[in-house]
Short mmCIF file of C-alpha atoms in Angstrom, two decimals:
data_model
loop_
_atom_site.label_atom_id
_atom_site.label_comp_id
_atom_site.label_asym_id
_atom_site.label_seq_id
_atom_site.Cartn_x
_atom_site.Cartn_y
_atom_site.Cartn_z
CA MET A 1 -24.97 -6.92 -14.04
CA ALA A 2 -27.32 -4.11 -12.87
CA HIS A 3 -26.53 -0.46 -13.00
CA VAL A 4 -25.66 1.03 -9.67
CA ARG A 5 -28.73 3.35 -9.97
CA LYS A 6 -30.93 0.17 -9.91
CA ASP A 7 -29.14 -1.15 -6.85
CA ILE A 8 -29.58 2.16 -5.11
CA ARG A 9 -33.27 2.31 -5.99
CA ASP A 10 -33.88 -1.26 -4.67
CA ARG A 11 -31.80 -0.53 -1.54
CA VAL A 12 -33.85 2.70 -0.67
CA ALA A 13 -37.07 0.69 -1.35
CA SER A 14 -35.98 -2.06 0.96
CA VAL A 15 -34.99 0.31 3.73
CA LEU A 16 -38.50 1.99 3.39
CA THR A 17 -40.33 -1.27 3.23
CA THR A 18 -38.79 -2.08 6.73
CA GLY A 19 -38.72 1.34 8.20
CA VAL A 20 -41.89 2.91 7.07
CA THR A 21 -44.47 0.95 9.08
CA LEU A 22 -47.33 3.42 8.39
CA VAL A 23 -47.59 2.06 4.74
CA SER A 24 -47.70 -1.52 5.75
CA SER A 25 -45.05 -2.77 3.13
CA ARG A 26 -46.77 -0.87 0.24
CA VAL A 27 -43.60 0.31 -1.33
CA TYR A 28 -43.35 0.35 -5.03
CA THR A 29 -40.34 1.05 -7.40
CA SER A 30 -40.83 2.96 -10.57
CA ARG A 31 -44.59 2.40 -10.55
CA VAL A 32 -46.44 3.70 -13.60
CA TYR A 33 -50.03 2.72 -12.96
CA PRO A 34 -52.53 4.67 -10.83
CA LEU A 35 -52.95 3.63 -7.13
CA SER A 36 -56.44 2.40 -6.18
CA GLU A 37 -58.04 3.02 -2.81
CA ALA A 38 -57.01 -0.48 -1.66
CA LYS A 39 -53.27 0.14 -2.27
CA LEU A 40 -53.16 3.22 0.14
CA PRO A 41 -51.32 4.53 1.92
CA ALA A 42 -48.31 3.82 -0.26
CA ILE A 43 -44.86 5.01 -1.24
CA ALA A 44 -43.27 4.83 -4.78
CA VAL A 45 -39.59 5.22 -5.29
CA TYR A 46 -38.29 6.65 -8.59
CA THR A 47 -34.68 7.51 -9.96
CA SER A 48 -35.80 10.38 -12.12
CA SER A 49 -32.80 12.23 -13.30
CA GLU A 50 -28.89 12.22 -12.99
CA THR A 51 -25.82 14.31 -13.87
CA SER A 52 -22.22 13.35 -13.79
CA ASN A 53 -18.75 14.49 -14.37
CA LEU A 54 -15.31 13.29 -14.73
CA MET A 55 -13.70 12.92 -11.38
CA SER A 56 -10.29 11.61 -12.39
CA PHE A 57 -8.43 10.45 -15.59
CA GLN A 58 -6.48 7.51 -13.97
CA PRO A 59 -8.38 5.51 -13.16
CA PRO A 60 -11.27 6.92 -15.44
CA THR A 61 -13.96 7.68 -12.77
CA LEU A 62 -17.48 9.34 -12.94
CA GLN A 63 -18.92 11.33 -10.06
CA ARG A 64 -22.55 11.00 -10.16
CA SER A 65 -25.40 13.19 -8.79
CA MET A 66 -28.90 11.50 -8.98
CA SER A 67 -32.31 12.61 -8.01
CA LEU A 68 -34.21 9.97 -6.20
CA THR A 69 -37.77 10.74 -5.64
CA VAL A 70 -40.04 9.18 -2.95
CA ASP A 71 -43.72 9.83 -3.54
CA VAL A 72 -46.04 9.54 -0.63
CA TYR A 73 -49.94 8.85 -1.12
CA ALA A 74 -52.38 8.96 1.83
CA ARG A 75 -56.15 9.05 2.03
CA ALA A 76 -58.13 9.72 5.28
CA VAL A 77 -60.85 11.69 6.77
CA GLY A 78 -59.65 14.46 8.94
CA THR A 79 -56.03 13.39 9.33
CA PHE A 80 -54.72 13.20 5.72
CA ASP A 81 -52.17 16.15 6.44
CA ASP A 82 -50.92 14.53 9.60
CA ASP A 83 -50.73 11.19 7.97
CA VAL A 84 -48.57 12.46 5.03
CA ASP A 85 -46.22 14.16 7.46
CA ALA A 86 -46.05 11.13 9.95
CA ILE A 87 -45.04 9.05 6.86
CA CYS A 88 -42.45 11.73 5.81
CA VAL A 89 -40.97 11.36 9.30
CA GLN A 90 -40.45 7.63 8.88
CA ILE A 91 -39.11 8.07 5.40
CA GLU A 92 -36.52 10.77 6.47
CA ASP A 93 -35.47 8.77 9.60
CA ALA A 94 -35.01 5.50 7.62
CA ILE A 95 -33.13 6.95 4.76
CA GLY A 96 -31.08 9.11 7.18
CA ALA A 97 -29.98 5.96 9.02
CA ASP A 98 -28.69 4.49 5.70
CA PHE A 99 -26.73 7.65 4.82
CA ARG A 100 -24.29 5.75 2.52
CA VAL A 101 -26.99 3.59 1.14
CA ASN A 102 -25.24 0.45 2.35
CA GLY A 103 -22.04 1.39 0.74
CA LEU A 104 -23.42 2.16 -2.78
CA ALA A 105 -23.37 5.82 -2.42
CA LYS A 106 -21.03 8.52 -0.75
CA GLN A 107 -24.30 10.04 0.75
CA ILE A 108 -28.05 10.79 0.32
CA HIS A 109 -29.97 13.57 1.61
CA LEU A 110 -33.23 15.30 1.28
CA ILE A 111 -33.22 18.45 -0.88
CA SER A 112 -36.91 19.22 -1.32
CA THR A 113 -40.58 18.28 -0.38
CA GLU A 114 -43.57 19.21 -2.30
CA ILE A 115 -47.11 18.42 -0.77
CA ASP A 116 -50.54 18.82 -2.23
CA TYR A 117 -53.97 17.94 -0.93
CA ASN A 118 -57.08 17.18 -2.84
CA GLY A 119 -60.65 16.98 -1.64
CA GLU A 120 -62.50 16.10 -4.83
CA ALA A 121 -62.90 12.43 -4.10
CA GLU A 122 -64.97 10.42 -1.48
CA GLN A 123 -62.11 10.98 1.15
CA PRO A 124 -59.39 13.65 1.22
CA VAL A 125 -56.05 12.76 -0.26
CA GLY A 126 -52.53 13.91 0.57
CA ILE A 127 -49.61 13.44 -1.77
CA ALA A 128 -46.15 14.47 -1.04
CA SER A 129 -43.07 14.16 -3.45
CA MET A 130 -39.80 14.03 -1.53
CA THR A 131 -36.52 14.52 -3.70
CA PHE A 132 -33.27 13.14 -2.32
CA GLU A 133 -29.82 13.76 -3.89
CA VAL A 134 -27.63 10.70 -3.99
CA ALA A 135 -23.97 11.08 -4.62
CA TYR A 136 -22.22 8.10 -5.90
CA VAL A 137 -19.12 7.02 -8.06
CA THR A 138 -18.35 4.49 -10.60
CA SER A 139 -15.67 3.69 -13.08
CA ILE A 140 -16.33 4.91 -16.67
CA LEU A 141 -15.76 1.41 -17.66
CA ASP A 142 -18.19 -0.13 -15.23
CA ALA A 143 -21.46 1.42 -14.30
CA SER A 144 -22.55 -1.59 -12.36
CA THR A 145 -20.00 -1.31 -9.47
CA ALA A 146 -20.11 1.44 -6.96
CA ARG A 147 -16.65 2.94 -5.90
CA MET B 1 -97.42 28.42 -22.59
CA THR B 2 -95.52 27.85 -19.29
CA ILE B 3 -93.32 25.13 -18.57
CA ASP B 4 -93.93 23.25 -15.22
CA PHE B 5 -90.19 22.83 -14.60
CA ALA B 6 -90.76 21.74 -11.03
CA ALA B 7 -92.81 18.83 -12.13
CA ASP B 8 -90.22 17.84 -14.64
CA ILE B 9 -87.61 17.91 -11.75
CA SER B 10 -89.98 15.74 -9.60
CA THR B 11 -90.32 13.13 -12.49
CA ILE B 12 -86.54 13.04 -12.97
CA MET B 13 -85.99 12.63 -9.15
CA ASP B 14 -88.43 9.84 -8.90
CA VAL B 15 -86.89 6.55 -7.59
CA ASP B 16 -88.76 4.72 -10.35
CA GLU B 17 -86.77 6.84 -12.88
CA PHE B 18 -83.26 7.90 -12.06
CA ALA B 19 -83.07 8.55 -8.39
CA VAL B 20 -82.41 6.59 -5.31
CA SER B 21 -83.73 6.98 -1.68
CA VAL B 22 -81.51 9.07 0.61
CA THR B 23 -81.87 9.12 4.33
CA TYR B 24 -81.38 12.75 5.36
CA ASP B 25 -82.38 15.00 8.26
CA GLY B 26 -84.60 12.43 9.86
CA GLY B 27 -86.55 11.53 6.58
CA THR B 28 -86.08 10.27 3.24
CA VAL B 29 -85.68 12.23 0.04
CA SER B 30 -85.04 11.08 -3.49
CA ALA B 31 -82.09 12.27 -5.43
CA ILE B 32 -79.66 11.10 -8.25
CA PHE B 33 -76.48 9.55 -7.06
CA ASP B 34 -73.36 9.55 -9.18
CA ASN B 35 -70.12 7.79 -7.86
CA GLU B 36 -67.76 7.91 -10.66
CA THR B 37 -64.27 6.92 -10.17
CA LEU B 38 -61.80 9.58 -11.25
CA PRO B 39 -57.93 10.13 -11.29
CA ILE B 40 -56.74 12.39 -8.52
CA GLU B 41 -53.50 14.16 -9.57
CA GLY B 42 -50.87 15.48 -7.34
CA PRO B 43 -47.11 16.00 -7.24
CA GLY B 44 -46.39 12.31 -7.52
CA PHE B 45 -45.64 10.37 -10.62
CA VAL B 46 -48.98 8.57 -10.77
CA PRO B 47 -52.54 9.48 -9.87
CA ILE B 48 -54.83 7.81 -7.37
CA HIS B 49 -58.08 6.42 -8.58
CA GLN B 50 -61.01 7.35 -6.14
CA ALA B 51 -64.67 7.50 -6.23
CA GLN B 52 -66.23 10.81 -6.41
CA PRO B 53 -69.69 10.66 -4.78
CA ARG B 54 -72.07 13.47 -5.89
CA LEU B 55 -75.84 13.91 -5.37
CA THR B 56 -78.06 15.95 -7.68
CA ALA B 57 -81.19 16.79 -5.61
CA ARG B 58 -84.09 19.27 -5.45
CA THR B 59 -82.85 22.24 -3.74
CA ALA B 60 -86.22 22.32 -1.73
CA ASP B 61 -85.28 18.98 -0.19
CA PHE B 62 -82.10 20.37 1.19
CA ALA B 63 -83.39 23.92 2.38
CA SER B 64 -81.32 23.74 5.59
CA ILE B 65 -78.29 22.06 4.13
CA ALA B 66 -75.04 22.55 6.13
CA GLU B 67 -71.44 21.22 5.96
CA ASP B 68 -70.99 17.88 7.85
CA GLN B 69 -74.56 17.04 7.93
CA ALA B 70 -74.92 13.22 7.70
CA LEU B 71 -76.88 11.28 4.99
CA SER B 72 -76.92 7.71 4.01
CA ILE B 73 -77.64 5.90 0.69
CA GLY B 74 -78.13 2.16 1.12
CA SER B 75 -75.60 0.98 3.73
CA ASP B 76 -73.18 3.80 2.85
CA ASN B 77 -72.85 6.67 5.18
CA TYR B 78 -71.75 10.10 3.89
CA LYS B 79 -71.14 13.73 5.23
CA ILE B 80 -72.10 16.75 3.07
CA LYS B 81 -69.07 18.68 2.35
CA ALA B 82 -69.88 21.22 -0.33
CA TRP B 83 -72.79 22.05 -2.82
CA ILE B 84 -73.71 24.19 -5.77
CA ASP B 85 -77.21 25.41 -6.36
CA ASP B 86 -77.87 25.86 -10.03
CA GLY B 87 -80.66 28.51 -9.46
CA THR B 88 -83.25 26.43 -11.16
CA GLY B 89 -84.32 24.34 -8.05
CA VAL B 90 -81.55 21.61 -8.56
CA MET B 91 -78.35 21.45 -6.60
CA GLU B 92 -75.22 19.11 -6.81
CA ILE B 93 -73.90 18.12 -3.43
CA GLN B 94 -70.33 16.87 -2.67
CA LEU B 95 -70.10 14.00 -0.22
CA GLU B 96 -67.37 12.53 1.72
CA LYS B 97 -67.57 8.72 2.66
CA VAL B 98 -67.56 8.15 6.46
#
């Protein structure tokens, strides 16, 4: 059985694959290798950190707060900044329309966006890192089933 | 003894040595073209690998250099985006692929 964290990550990636048409299905989960020009524009989804606390003793239940990061990579002459923002719009709209992550979470919402531009290469690059907070609940005895 | 530095630069910038032909400003000049692939870092987890086209040229060949001037190398077209003149008659030019 998979951890609910994996199910949430996969669900978000699926929603983005369908909803973010600007990246033409180039959505990766937990990618660790560099992206080449042929793979741009692209999105990568990571579940990077999580905290939890005891919600109830009976039944023993954990309330979890997870940081889910969506990285955006775009490359274009002249429109790299607008392209990043346009992709961010589609990401926010797609995730916002799945507020309970298909029943896996209590809620998901955007808490920060960091954007950087680089002109050192043959075409300008824009990279955005969007952090979402995901609240979900599991039994202490079963981390693979959302409550 | 004087060193004929200009002659040395001309030798290095010869297309029979290290240089390539560059179409620029209605003519052809010779310059050294470097197109190394480098990792571009940002706030994301992974870098982007992208080529970084640079031209090392005689300053005299680019006396009227300006941002967004066009040049071509082979079948590839570029725009000049930035440059550094080292003060010895040689400059490095940063290119953007069109």
